[in-house]
Amino acid sequence: MSDRKLSGEVFYPSKEVLDRTQVQCESIYQSAEKDSLSFWENEANKLHWFRKWDKVLDDSKKPFFKWFINGKTNIAYNCLDVHCETYRRNKVALVWEGENGDFRSLSYFALRRETCRFANVLRSLGVKKGDRVTIYMGRVPEIVTAMLACARIGAIHSVVYGGFSVESLHERLEDSQSKVLIVADGAYQRGKIVELKKIADEALQRAATVESVLVIKRTGHEINMEFGRDFWYHDLMSSPIAGNSCDIEIMDSEDPLYLLYTSGTTGKPKAIMHTHGGYMVGTYSTTKYVFDLSDEDRFWCAADPGWVTGHSYIVYGPLLNGATCFMYEGAPNFPNPGRWWSMIEKYGINILYAAPTAIRGFMRYGDAWVKRYNLSSLRLLGSVGEPINPEAWRWYHKVVGGERCPIMDTWWQTETGVVMISPLPCTPLKPGSGTKPFPGIQVDILDEKGMRTDDDEEGYLVIKNPWPSMLRTIWNDPERYIQQYWSRFPGMYLTGDSARRDVDGYYWIIGRVDDVIKVSGYRLGTAEIESALVSHQAVAEAAAIGLPHSVKGHAIHCYVLLKAGFEKSDKLIEELRQHVGHEVGPIAKPESIEIVDSLPKTRSGKIMRRVLKAKALGIDPGNLSTLEE
Ligand code: 7RM
């Protein structure tokens, strides 16, 4: 580390933090800089392989990169079995608190047993290596065991966020051609029940490939069970088919681990594919180094397992490290805005990893809710999902972290699998900046022509070299994988974000350059919202844009052109909002819908969302030469 003074507002690491982490931080930066492939290889060597790789990276068919060639492993084996051979066998792996006060705690031994039983149940339903299994439930321990059970038997899981609705679930079941759906009867959310099974029944009417549905009882309300198709999880788990042991499927490094759908520039959400080998190495090492995770820690990633953050940092990363993870069911402000802080005190959480939207939400309730609880167990904080505003950063640092906890502002994507730009605990911090690339990652910022931008100049954020946990392809659509990520600047991965780099080499993420909207940290595409609107009988055309929102980051605003014979009314607008909620999910419900007579379009007929956005913000729309009228 250089001793040169950094520009702007800087928070230097305390002596305590440096004593703990400096040696490790410096050594990994150095070794990755010297040779990133041997850095990753060294990390891979800390995990269990049934057979070691012949070669670390194969880039002969780029951009279809392969990692740990001919290595044989299984990520679930590394998450559970490996620890059961050590003193960690009886260590708590997962602590869980339900919204209704339920509590569960599972040791590594117990989590492995539950996973094995679950895996046997899946096998009894005919699930084999390579089959896709969709998982649709709330934040209950079974979502973790469901994912691990799939991984154990080589099935490819596709988790669909419980906040998504009929059409979103249907699309994902179809596209992945899932054989089995694992669903909960319902989920508790702010004291109410979200009827997941009912939504699933509607989605299943049109999903031809699903042979069986495994239903987990959470809320216990009356649901429809279709004879021959639907099975109660607890019935099968207590029957002889669910023995306590279950043969592990030996997986090739490059065998798919999961699909996760995410929104892109145009069209339907696409399934990002991750693998057993590389993804395991990435989640293991980033969790360890970014969060300085140690054996005594209780780690809480407050995301949802339905999003990539939950995959990598609730489930895989922490378990690979043998940590104790915490998970809760419910919402940050129910029954009151003290819920999170009460749980940190009660369960002695050491590391909290949360989204800026949650932090901004808490800020509104004032400091008192936080100060009511003893948060002295906290040692380190994390932020993810969108840029964190410096005000929110300072509040998080001061009020939540008691000025003693460094904040790791981690930039990454579903596609990258793991954190790409982030401080390590020893890094001097600047509020609002993700600081520097993780060891072994090379990023850059380019202008329209592909030239490196000057300091402080905005441009396209790209990643210049492959990394183990990178997406391998878009499921069923390798062409789109090439087109979307590797075509704009040859040989480089296009992130879709714009960013700038300051004089100290620190990165500042500005936001998406495409039609992706981040609402409360959740990624949505304008295309999905527009398709939902157009599927309503009254709508001829629709455009969706994201406008700044003080808590959500961005909120969705829509413009709608009605079909002849339909009249504009408040009732219709409300009906359209509900319709989007029903089709895509409550998170996608537009903040406002305006009925208009025309939409700004290019001569080739593309809706110019930036013109709508500029108009709504009262700013200059820029170049209008392609506008039709
Ligand atoms: C992890 C996740 C990815 C998009 C990404 C960015 C934005 C995420 C940060 C951030 C600024 C951050 N995956 N983003 N983290 N922007 N600072 N620390 O969110 O696939 O759902 O979204 O999220 O725009 O491209 S995601």
XYZ file of C-alpha atoms and ligand atoms in Angstrom:
655
model
C 0.000 0.000 0.000
C 1.335 3.416 -0.839
C 1.465 6.092 1.809
C 0.396 8.777 -0.604
C -2.527 10.766 0.700
C -5.770 9.944 -1.067
C -8.092 12.607 -2.453
C -11.596 13.362 -1.188
C -13.336 11.957 1.864
C -11.360 8.935 3.063
C -11.861 6.554 5.978
C -8.614 4.797 6.849
C -8.721 1.351 8.447
C -8.275 1.315 12.208
C -5.236 -0.251 13.835
C -7.411 -3.077 15.047
C -8.628 -3.887 11.546
C -5.129 -3.611 10.107
C -3.665 -5.880 12.765
C -6.195 -8.469 11.829
C -6.141 -8.262 8.058
C -3.227 -6.335 6.605
C -0.831 -9.228 6.095
C -3.418 -11.344 4.342
C -4.727 -8.462 2.197
C -1.332 -7.463 0.960
C -0.260 -10.991 0.246
C -3.300 -11.819 -1.891
C -3.073 -8.578 -3.890
C 0.578 -9.340 -4.526
C 0.200 -12.961 -5.490
C -2.776 -12.253 -7.777
C -0.895 -9.446 -9.440
C 2.089 -11.648 -10.065
C 0.033 -14.430 -11.630
C -3.744 -14.515 -11.371
C -4.032 -18.109 -12.591
C -1.812 -19.437 -9.836
C -3.694 -17.255 -7.355
C -6.952 -19.006 -8.308
C -5.237 -22.368 -8.437
C -3.960 -21.840 -4.932
C -7.494 -21.016 -3.767
C -8.870 -24.102 -5.522
C -6.313 -26.218 -3.695
C -7.934 -25.287 -0.380
C -11.117 -27.099 -1.415
C -11.872 -30.793 -1.860
C -11.562 -32.367 -5.309
C -12.213 -36.019 -6.087
C -9.762 -35.483 -8.908
C -7.549 -32.450 -9.458
C -7.626 -30.462 -12.717
C -5.176 -30.910 -15.592
C -5.149 -27.229 -16.404
C -6.505 -24.117 -14.653
C -7.943 -22.246 -17.634
C -8.859 -23.264 -21.155
C -9.401 -20.192 -23.316
C -9.183 -21.930 -26.666
C -12.909 -21.440 -27.374
C -13.392 -17.981 -25.978
C -15.671 -16.439 -24.880
C -16.664 -19.951 -23.786
C -13.986 -20.163 -21.130
C -13.468 -23.308 -19.069
C -11.892 -23.560 -15.634
C -10.177 -26.382 -13.731
C -10.196 -28.690 -16.722
C -11.099 -32.315 -15.916
C -11.308 -31.537 -12.218
C -13.940 -33.571 -10.345
C -15.707 -32.160 -7.332
C -19.123 -31.330 -5.898
C -19.884 -27.969 -4.326
C -22.427 -29.418 -1.874
C -19.854 -31.947 -0.686
C -17.510 -29.058 0.028
C -20.272 -27.109 1.806
C -21.246 -29.951 4.148
C -19.421 -33.273 4.111
C -15.971 -31.759 4.303
C -16.884 -29.939 7.529
C -18.532 -33.037 8.979
C -15.109 -34.698 8.933
C -13.719 -32.012 11.256
C -14.480 -30.289 14.558
C -17.115 -28.335 12.633
C -19.400 -31.369 12.586
C -21.295 -30.004 15.583
C -20.847 -26.347 14.770
C -23.969 -24.357 13.950
C -24.222 -23.951 10.175
C -27.535 -22.134 9.937
C -29.501 -20.042 12.413
C -32.962 -19.070 11.264
C -35.716 -16.871 12.658
C -39.203 -16.912 11.148
C -41.491 -13.937 10.954
C -43.925 -15.597 13.332
C -41.238 -16.160 15.985
C -40.274 -19.673 14.855
C -36.621 -20.495 15.357
C -34.324 -23.180 13.982
C -30.676 -23.906 14.288
C -28.922 -26.630 12.326
C -25.409 -27.953 12.866
C -23.281 -28.946 9.894
C -24.138 -32.536 10.735
C -27.866 -31.785 10.792
C -27.749 -29.694 7.651
C -26.009 -32.528 5.826
C -28.567 -35.049 7.103
C -31.513 -32.864 6.008
C -29.855 -32.272 2.645
C -29.245 -35.987 2.119
C -32.833 -36.858 2.966
C -34.072 -34.124 0.663
C -31.747 -35.375 -2.100
C -33.148 -38.908 -1.706
C -36.670 -37.544 -1.987
C -35.728 -35.767 -5.213
C -34.158 -38.940 -6.571
C -37.360 -40.827 -5.722
C -39.212 -38.345 -7.935
C -36.916 -39.328 -10.792
C -34.521 -36.377 -10.619
C -31.148 -37.215 -12.150
C -27.910 -35.445 -12.902
C -28.510 -32.605 -15.348
C -32.278 -32.332 -14.710
C -33.587 -28.885 -13.858
C -35.469 -28.285 -10.623
C -37.243 -24.997 -9.971
C -37.429 -23.760 -6.392
C -40.098 -21.222 -5.441
C -40.431 -20.363 -1.776
C -39.737 -17.800 0.902
C -36.725 -17.494 3.175
C -37.073 -20.739 5.108
C -34.304 -23.276 5.840
C -35.716 -25.641 3.209
C -34.695 -23.239 0.461
C -31.081 -23.829 1.512
C -31.442 -27.611 1.759
C -33.337 -27.676 -1.544
C -30.460 -25.961 -3.342
C -27.836 -28.150 -1.679
C -29.857 -31.310 -2.334
C -30.007 -30.499 -6.029
C -26.280 -29.805 -6.111
C -25.562 -33.046 -4.274
C -27.256 -35.174 -6.930
C -26.090 -33.054 -9.845
C -29.496 -31.550 -10.621
C -29.443 -27.950 -11.830
C -31.433 -25.660 -9.556
C -33.300 -22.629 -10.749
C -34.508 -20.536 -7.847
C -37.346 -18.152 -8.628
C -37.688 -15.308 -6.177
C -40.848 -15.595 -4.053
C -41.686 -11.981 -4.942
C -42.213 -12.984 -8.551
C -45.603 -13.986 -9.808
C -47.458 -16.177 -12.292
C -46.000 -15.144 -15.621
C -42.442 -14.847 -14.316
C -42.607 -18.299 -12.753
C -44.246 -19.791 -15.823
C -41.603 -18.354 -18.153
C -38.795 -19.724 -15.999
C -40.356 -23.194 -15.696
C -40.763 -23.362 -19.457
C -37.392 -21.995 -20.424
C -35.512 -24.254 -18.028
C -37.762 -27.244 -18.830
C -37.901 -28.125 -15.187
C -38.889 -31.651 -14.223
C -39.760 -30.873 -10.628
C -41.009 -27.778 -8.835
C -40.276 -27.346 -5.139
C -42.736 -24.862 -3.695
C -43.984 -23.782 -0.291
C -47.695 -23.555 0.429
C -47.115 -19.921 1.290
C -44.721 -17.404 2.758
C -45.167 -14.935 5.593
C -44.649 -11.359 4.548
C -45.528 -8.488 6.897
C -48.055 -10.564 8.776
C -49.844 -11.675 5.635
C -49.578 -14.855 3.635
C -48.262 -14.839 0.074
C -50.017 -17.798 -1.530
C -47.080 -19.288 -3.394
C -48.722 -22.624 -4.168
C -51.757 -20.868 -5.628
C -49.525 -18.765 -7.894
C -47.620 -21.917 -8.833
C -50.846 -23.772 -9.702
C -51.685 -21.046 -12.178
C -48.180 -21.075 -13.668
C -48.218 -24.892 -13.848
C -51.328 -24.967 -16.007
C -49.107 -23.977 -18.915
C -45.814 -25.599 -17.895
C -45.665 -28.878 -19.740
C -42.400 -30.336 -18.478
C -43.088 -30.397 -14.734
C -43.837 -33.964 -13.667
C -43.982 -33.548 -9.909
C -44.448 -30.786 -7.385
C -42.967 -31.072 -3.925
C -44.873 -28.922 -1.446
C -43.353 -27.646 1.764
C -45.769 -26.728 4.518
C -44.919 -23.329 5.928
C -48.105 -21.335 6.446
C -50.504 -24.275 6.716
C -53.425 -22.622 4.968
C -55.752 -24.596 2.715
C -54.230 -25.331 -0.684
C -55.057 -27.402 -3.710
C -53.079 -30.660 -4.055
C -53.297 -32.323 -7.430
C -53.383 -36.090 -7.104
C -50.431 -37.823 -8.738
C -48.563 -34.558 -9.322
C -48.293 -32.855 -5.937
C -46.562 -34.423 -2.926
C -46.137 -33.139 0.585
C -42.469 -32.756 1.442
C -43.042 -33.853 5.050
C -44.735 -37.069 3.898
C -41.834 -38.063 1.698
C -39.206 -36.868 4.196
C -40.675 -39.143 6.871
C -41.022 -42.158 4.594
C -38.377 -44.888 4.136
C -37.211 -43.429 0.805
C -35.504 -40.603 2.683
C -32.543 -42.415 4.245
C -29.933 -40.415 6.136
C -27.192 -41.028 3.647
C -27.153 -40.283 -0.024
C -24.472 -41.021 -2.597
C -22.827 -37.929 -3.867
C -22.762 -37.285 -7.601
C -19.199 -36.680 -8.738
C -19.333 -33.566 -10.898
C -16.983 -32.260 -13.526
C -15.742 -28.724 -12.789
C -17.695 -27.462 -15.764
C -20.965 -29.300 -15.038
C -23.794 -26.806 -14.463
C -24.681 -26.031 -10.845
C -27.537 -23.632 -11.342
C -29.493 -21.345 -13.589
C -30.563 -17.963 -12.359
C -32.797 -15.756 -14.444
C -31.930 -12.128 -14.714
C -33.178 -9.176 -16.693
C -31.283 -7.919 -19.664
C -31.466 -5.214 -22.258
C -34.265 -6.630 -24.313
C -36.737 -9.454 -24.314
C -37.339 -12.149 -21.784
C -35.170 -12.711 -18.728
C -32.226 -14.932 -19.533
C -30.875 -17.858 -17.569
C -27.337 -17.256 -16.389
C -25.487 -20.547 -15.972
C -22.915 -21.233 -13.249
C -20.809 -24.346 -12.671
C -19.638 -26.518 -9.791
C -15.885 -25.901 -10.030
C -15.203 -22.268 -10.856
C -18.173 -20.865 -8.986
C -17.098 -22.791 -5.907
C -13.589 -21.331 -6.015
C -14.972 -17.807 -6.522
C -17.571 -17.881 -3.755
C -15.168 -19.518 -1.326
C -12.377 -17.011 -1.774
C -14.401 -13.795 -2.080
C -16.404 -14.614 1.053
C -13.240 -15.290 2.978
C -11.271 -12.232 1.887
C -13.907 -9.532 1.403
C -15.664 -10.245 4.682
C -12.583 -11.406 6.550
C -14.646 -14.365 7.642
C -13.302 -16.454 10.478
C -14.481 -19.542 12.281
C -16.073 -17.724 15.222
C -18.135 -15.403 13.048
C -21.854 -15.271 12.625
C -22.406 -13.992 9.133
C -25.638 -12.407 7.959
C -26.330 -11.645 4.326
C -29.770 -10.038 4.418
C -30.538 -10.649 0.734
C -33.007 -13.192 -0.564
C -31.801 -16.604 -1.759
C -33.859 -15.932 -4.886
C -31.238 -13.451 -6.071
C -27.609 -14.050 -6.831
C -26.491 -12.375 -3.629
C -28.349 -15.013 -1.657
C -26.922 -17.850 -3.759
C -23.331 -16.732 -3.308
C -23.379 -15.159 0.141
C -26.192 -16.814 2.108
C -25.636 -20.323 0.861
C -22.466 -21.261 -0.993
C -19.739 -18.831 0.104
C -20.343 -18.968 3.871
C -20.918 -22.739 3.957
C -17.788 -23.434 1.909
C -15.946 -21.481 4.601
C -17.587 -23.443 7.398
C -19.134 -20.297 8.849
C -22.298 -19.870 10.867
C -24.897 -18.199 8.660
C -27.986 -16.389 9.735
C -31.182 -16.094 7.721
C -34.525 -14.561 8.564
C -37.999 -14.626 7.121
C -40.016 -11.465 6.703
C -39.376 -7.785 6.086
C -36.993 -5.196 7.574
C -39.742 -3.058 9.075
C -42.176 -5.627 10.377
C -43.456 -5.763 13.096
C -41.369 -2.596 13.520
C -38.167 -1.000 12.203
C -36.209 -2.600 15.044
C -36.415 -6.138 13.652
C -32.929 -6.245 12.111
C -31.216 -4.630 15.079
C -32.980 -6.880 17.568
C -31.772 -9.924 15.635
C -28.189 -8.653 15.485
C -28.231 -8.309 19.260
C -30.068 -11.549 19.889
C -27.957 -13.747 17.618
C -24.662 -11.917 18.047
C -24.148 -11.162 14.358
C -20.580 -10.110 13.481
C -20.899 -9.306 9.801
C -23.919 -7.703 8.123
C -24.201 -7.590 4.345
C -27.159 -5.514 3.147
C -28.503 -3.361 0.317
C -28.432 0.443 0.207
C -32.207 0.525 -0.264
C -32.636 -1.136 3.154
C -30.183 1.297 4.730
C -32.015 4.286 3.270
C -35.290 2.826 4.472
C -33.950 2.556 8.037
C -32.483 6.071 7.916
C -35.973 7.445 7.499
C -37.039 5.965 10.836
C -34.206 7.790 12.607
C -31.366 6.596 14.850
C -33.469 5.660 17.862
C -34.593 2.296 16.484
C -31.000 1.244 15.985
C -29.697 2.660 19.244
C -32.236 0.722 21.275
C -30.141 -2.419 20.675
C -26.614 -3.454 21.499
C -24.835 -3.886 18.180
C -21.337 -4.224 19.598
C -20.966 -7.713 18.106
C -20.749 -6.156 14.622
C -17.248 -6.054 13.223
C -17.709 -5.520 9.506
C -20.452 -4.271 7.182
C -21.192 -4.840 3.512
C -23.273 -3.157 0.841
C -24.527 -4.562 -2.456
C -27.032 -4.093 -5.242
C -26.680 -0.470 -6.291
C -24.492 2.516 -5.604
C -24.653 3.537 -1.956
C -25.147 7.280 -1.540
C -22.454 8.855 0.620
C -25.108 10.042 3.159
C -26.404 6.491 3.539
C -22.814 5.204 3.765
C -21.988 7.628 6.592
C -25.166 6.751 8.474
C -24.505 3.024 8.096
C -20.930 3.549 9.252
C -21.777 5.745 12.239
C -25.116 4.575 13.543
C -25.049 0.881 12.651
C -21.297 0.258 12.670
C -20.485 2.506 15.630
C -17.648 3.989 13.532
C -15.654 0.832 14.099
C -16.812 -1.359 11.221
C -15.362 -0.925 7.737
C -17.956 -1.043 4.941
C -17.295 -3.306 1.978
C -19.184 -1.765 -0.949
C -19.241 -4.711 -3.315
C -19.968 -4.309 -7.016
C -20.868 -7.418 -8.977
C -23.618 -9.077 -11.015
C -25.577 -12.287 -11.449
C -23.270 -12.908 -14.384
C -20.028 -12.454 -12.471
C -21.173 -14.894 -9.760
C -19.100 -13.171 -7.106
C -17.825 -9.795 -5.966
C -15.667 -8.097 -8.622
C -14.974 -4.595 -7.325
C -14.752 -4.125 -3.578
C -12.448 -3.005 -0.835
C -10.793 -5.581 1.356
C -10.910 -4.759 5.074
C -7.474 -3.141 4.905
C -8.418 -0.770 2.051
C -8.887 2.953 2.812
C -12.552 3.656 2.037
C -14.292 6.448 0.174
C -18.061 6.598 0.754
C -19.863 5.671 -2.457
C -16.905 4.003 -4.153
C -16.443 0.261 -4.599
C -12.717 1.114 -4.496
C -10.685 -1.521 -6.392
C -10.999 -4.763 -8.292
C -10.785 -7.970 -6.277
C -7.372 -9.680 -6.581
C -7.065 -11.391 -9.959
C -9.729 -9.221 -11.635
C -8.826 -6.602 -14.228
C -11.418 -3.962 -15.027
C -11.322 -0.883 -17.188
C -13.481 2.001 -18.329
C -13.792 2.627 -22.051
C -15.291 5.352 -24.215
C -17.532 4.801 -27.264
C -14.504 3.967 -29.387
C -13.079 1.489 -26.925
C -10.327 3.820 -25.718
C -9.495 3.984 -22.033
C -11.155 7.032 -20.454
C -9.258 9.689 -18.538
C -9.493 10.005 -14.764
C -12.963 11.068 -13.594
C -14.452 10.528 -17.018
C -17.537 8.342 -17.328
C -17.485 5.347 -19.628
C -18.375 1.677 -20.124
C -17.208 -0.612 -17.352
C -15.593 -3.771 -18.763
C -13.748 -6.767 -17.364
C -10.607 -7.618 -19.254
C -9.713 -11.128 -18.176
C -11.719 -14.269 -17.371
C -12.346 -15.353 -13.769
C -13.408 -18.748 -12.349
C -16.968 -17.869 -11.304
C -17.913 -16.102 -14.521
C -21.140 -17.148 -16.216
C -20.455 -19.841 -18.787
C -23.339 -19.104 -21.099
C -26.973 -18.139 -21.306
C -28.957 -21.366 -21.071
C -30.398 -22.297 -24.487
C -28.945 -19.187 -26.067
C -25.158 -19.198 -26.576
C -25.542 -16.660 -29.401
C -27.069 -14.159 -27.041
C -24.236 -14.802 -24.573
C -21.705 -13.734 -27.208
C -23.825 -10.910 -28.486
C -24.741 -9.408 -25.136
C -21.438 -9.616 -23.294
C -18.580 -10.038 -25.747
C -19.462 -8.062 -28.868
C -19.330 -4.394 -27.963
C -15.583 -4.424 -27.251
C -13.912 -7.539 -28.676
C -12.258 -9.753 -26.075
C -13.773 -7.895 -23.144
C -16.756 -8.626 -20.950
C -19.320 -5.806 -21.128
C -20.951 -5.223 -17.753
C -23.766 -2.926 -18.891
C -22.767 -0.403 -16.227
C -21.162 2.981 -16.567
C -18.474 4.047 -14.158
C -15.563 6.395 -13.617
C -12.166 6.030 -12.041
C -10.705 8.784 -9.875
C -7.116 9.975 -9.569
C -6.410 7.368 -6.906
C -7.593 4.573 -9.195
C -10.812 4.119 -7.206
C -13.886 3.005 -9.146
C -17.254 4.756 -8.857
C -20.209 2.940 -10.370
C -22.778 5.276 -11.889
C -25.480 2.878 -13.040
C -26.861 0.879 -15.915
C -26.420 2.090 -19.454
C -29.121 -0.235 -20.757
C -32.802 -0.794 -20.081
C -32.310 -2.489 -16.752
C -33.901 -0.890 -13.706
C -32.766 -1.580 -10.168
C -35.802 -1.256 -7.896
C -34.890 -1.681 -4.225
C -31.783 -3.504 -5.426
C -33.831 -5.961 -7.486
C -33.013 -6.145 -11.151
C -35.894 -5.742 -13.594
C -36.016 -5.131 -17.325
C -38.211 -2.506 -18.955
C -39.180 -5.238 -21.422
C -40.762 -7.453 -18.763
C -42.877 -4.631 -17.373
C -43.906 -3.519 -20.834
C -44.871 -7.058 -21.912
C -46.994 -7.395 -18.803
C -48.793 -4.146 -19.600
C -49.332 -5.082 -23.227
C -50.801 -8.434 -22.178
C -53.730 -6.478 -20.694
C -56.687 -6.196 -23.066
C -56.842 -2.399 -22.868
C -53.210 -1.733 -23.737
C -51.834 -1.217 -27.237
C -48.310 -0.102 -26.360
C -46.306 0.653 -23.264
C -42.975 2.101 -22.184
C -41.343 1.737 -18.769
C -38.550 3.843 -17.318
C -36.779 4.091 -13.978
C -36.738 7.427 -12.165
C -34.741 8.214 -9.017
C -36.498 7.371 -5.740
C -35.214 8.280 -2.288
C -35.568 4.805 -0.763
C -35.898 2.386 -3.681
C -33.027 3.891 -5.650
C -35.156 3.808 -8.753
C -38.888 3.442 -9.181
C -40.806 2.311 -12.248
C -42.873 4.808 -14.225
C -44.905 3.749 -17.231
C -46.475 5.336 -20.274
C -49.365 3.525 -21.876
C -51.193 3.855 -25.159
C -54.731 2.435 -24.995
C -56.458 0.375 -27.639
C -59.418 1.969 -29.417
C -62.585 1.685 -27.369
C -60.879 2.007 -23.972
C -61.249 5.123 -21.881
C -58.662 6.613 -19.588
C -59.682 6.414 -15.908
C -58.107 6.130 -12.455
C -59.775 2.763 -12.106
C -58.115 1.467 -15.259
C -54.721 2.783 -14.149
C -55.037 0.967 -10.838
C -56.158 -2.158 -12.672
C -53.037 -1.977 -14.851
C -50.777 -1.629 -11.813
C -52.395 -4.693 -10.247
C -52.059 -6.537 -13.539
C -48.289 -5.986 -13.620
C -48.139 -7.163 -10.001
C -50.013 -10.316 -10.905
C -47.967 -11.077 -14.012
C -44.442 -10.152 -12.951
C -44.653 -9.749 -9.193
C -45.395 -7.117 -6.544
C -41.863 -5.682 -6.838
C -42.588 -4.702 -10.433
C -45.784 -2.732 -9.741
C -45.294 0.675 -11.371
C -45.133 3.745 -9.148
C -47.154 5.653 -11.740
C -48.823 4.983 -15.054
C -49.592 7.773 -17.449
C -51.989 7.264 -20.348
C -50.609 9.007 -23.437
C -51.559 9.538 -27.094
C -48.184 8.644 -28.546
C -44.748 7.384 -27.557
C -41.463 8.822 -28.799
C -39.970 6.370 -31.280
C -37.065 6.059 -33.629
C -37.782 5.759 -37.318
C -37.212 2.045 -37.021
C -39.932 1.907 -34.365
C -37.925 1.565 -31.154
C -39.300 3.343 -28.136
C -36.885 6.077 -27.038
C -37.020 5.630 -23.296
C -34.301 8.183 -22.730
C -36.566 10.875 -24.215
C -39.349 9.942 -21.794
C -36.855 9.958 -18.960
C -35.452 13.356 -19.870
C -38.939 14.789 -20.118
C -39.949 13.381 -16.729
C -36.786 14.780 -15.138
C -37.086 18.097 -16.962
C -33.647 17.761 -18.517
C -32.268 18.022 -22.036
C -33.151 14.857 -24.011
C -29.904 15.101 -26.005
C -29.632 14.088 -29.644
C -33.108 13.754 -31.192
C -32.076 13.181 -34.783
C -33.377 9.613 -34.803
C -36.774 10.614 -33.430
C -39.590 9.836 -35.809
C -41.579 13.036 -35.312
C -25.195 -8.389 -6.938
C -26.274 -7.854 -7.839
C -26.251 -6.214 -11.045
C -26.238 -4.711 -11.197
C -24.914 -4.156 -11.604
C -25.001 -2.736 -11.056
C -25.756 -2.892 -9.760
C -24.664 -4.132 -7.846
C -23.491 -2.559 -6.899
C -24.141 -2.008 -8.033
C -23.166 0.028 -7.620
C -22.651 -1.690 -6.123
N -26.509 -8.559 -8.986
N -24.871 -3.026 -8.589
N -23.843 -3.866 -6.822
N -23.980 -0.725 -8.393
N -22.525 -0.409 -6.523
N -22.013 -2.101 -5.015
O -26.871 -6.863 -7.521
O -27.402 -8.989 -11.260
O -28.954 -8.286 -9.541
O -27.465 -6.678 -10.511
O -26.504 -4.103 -9.923
O -25.766 -1.944 -11.924
O -24.750 -4.227 -12.999
S -27.647 -8.174 -10.107
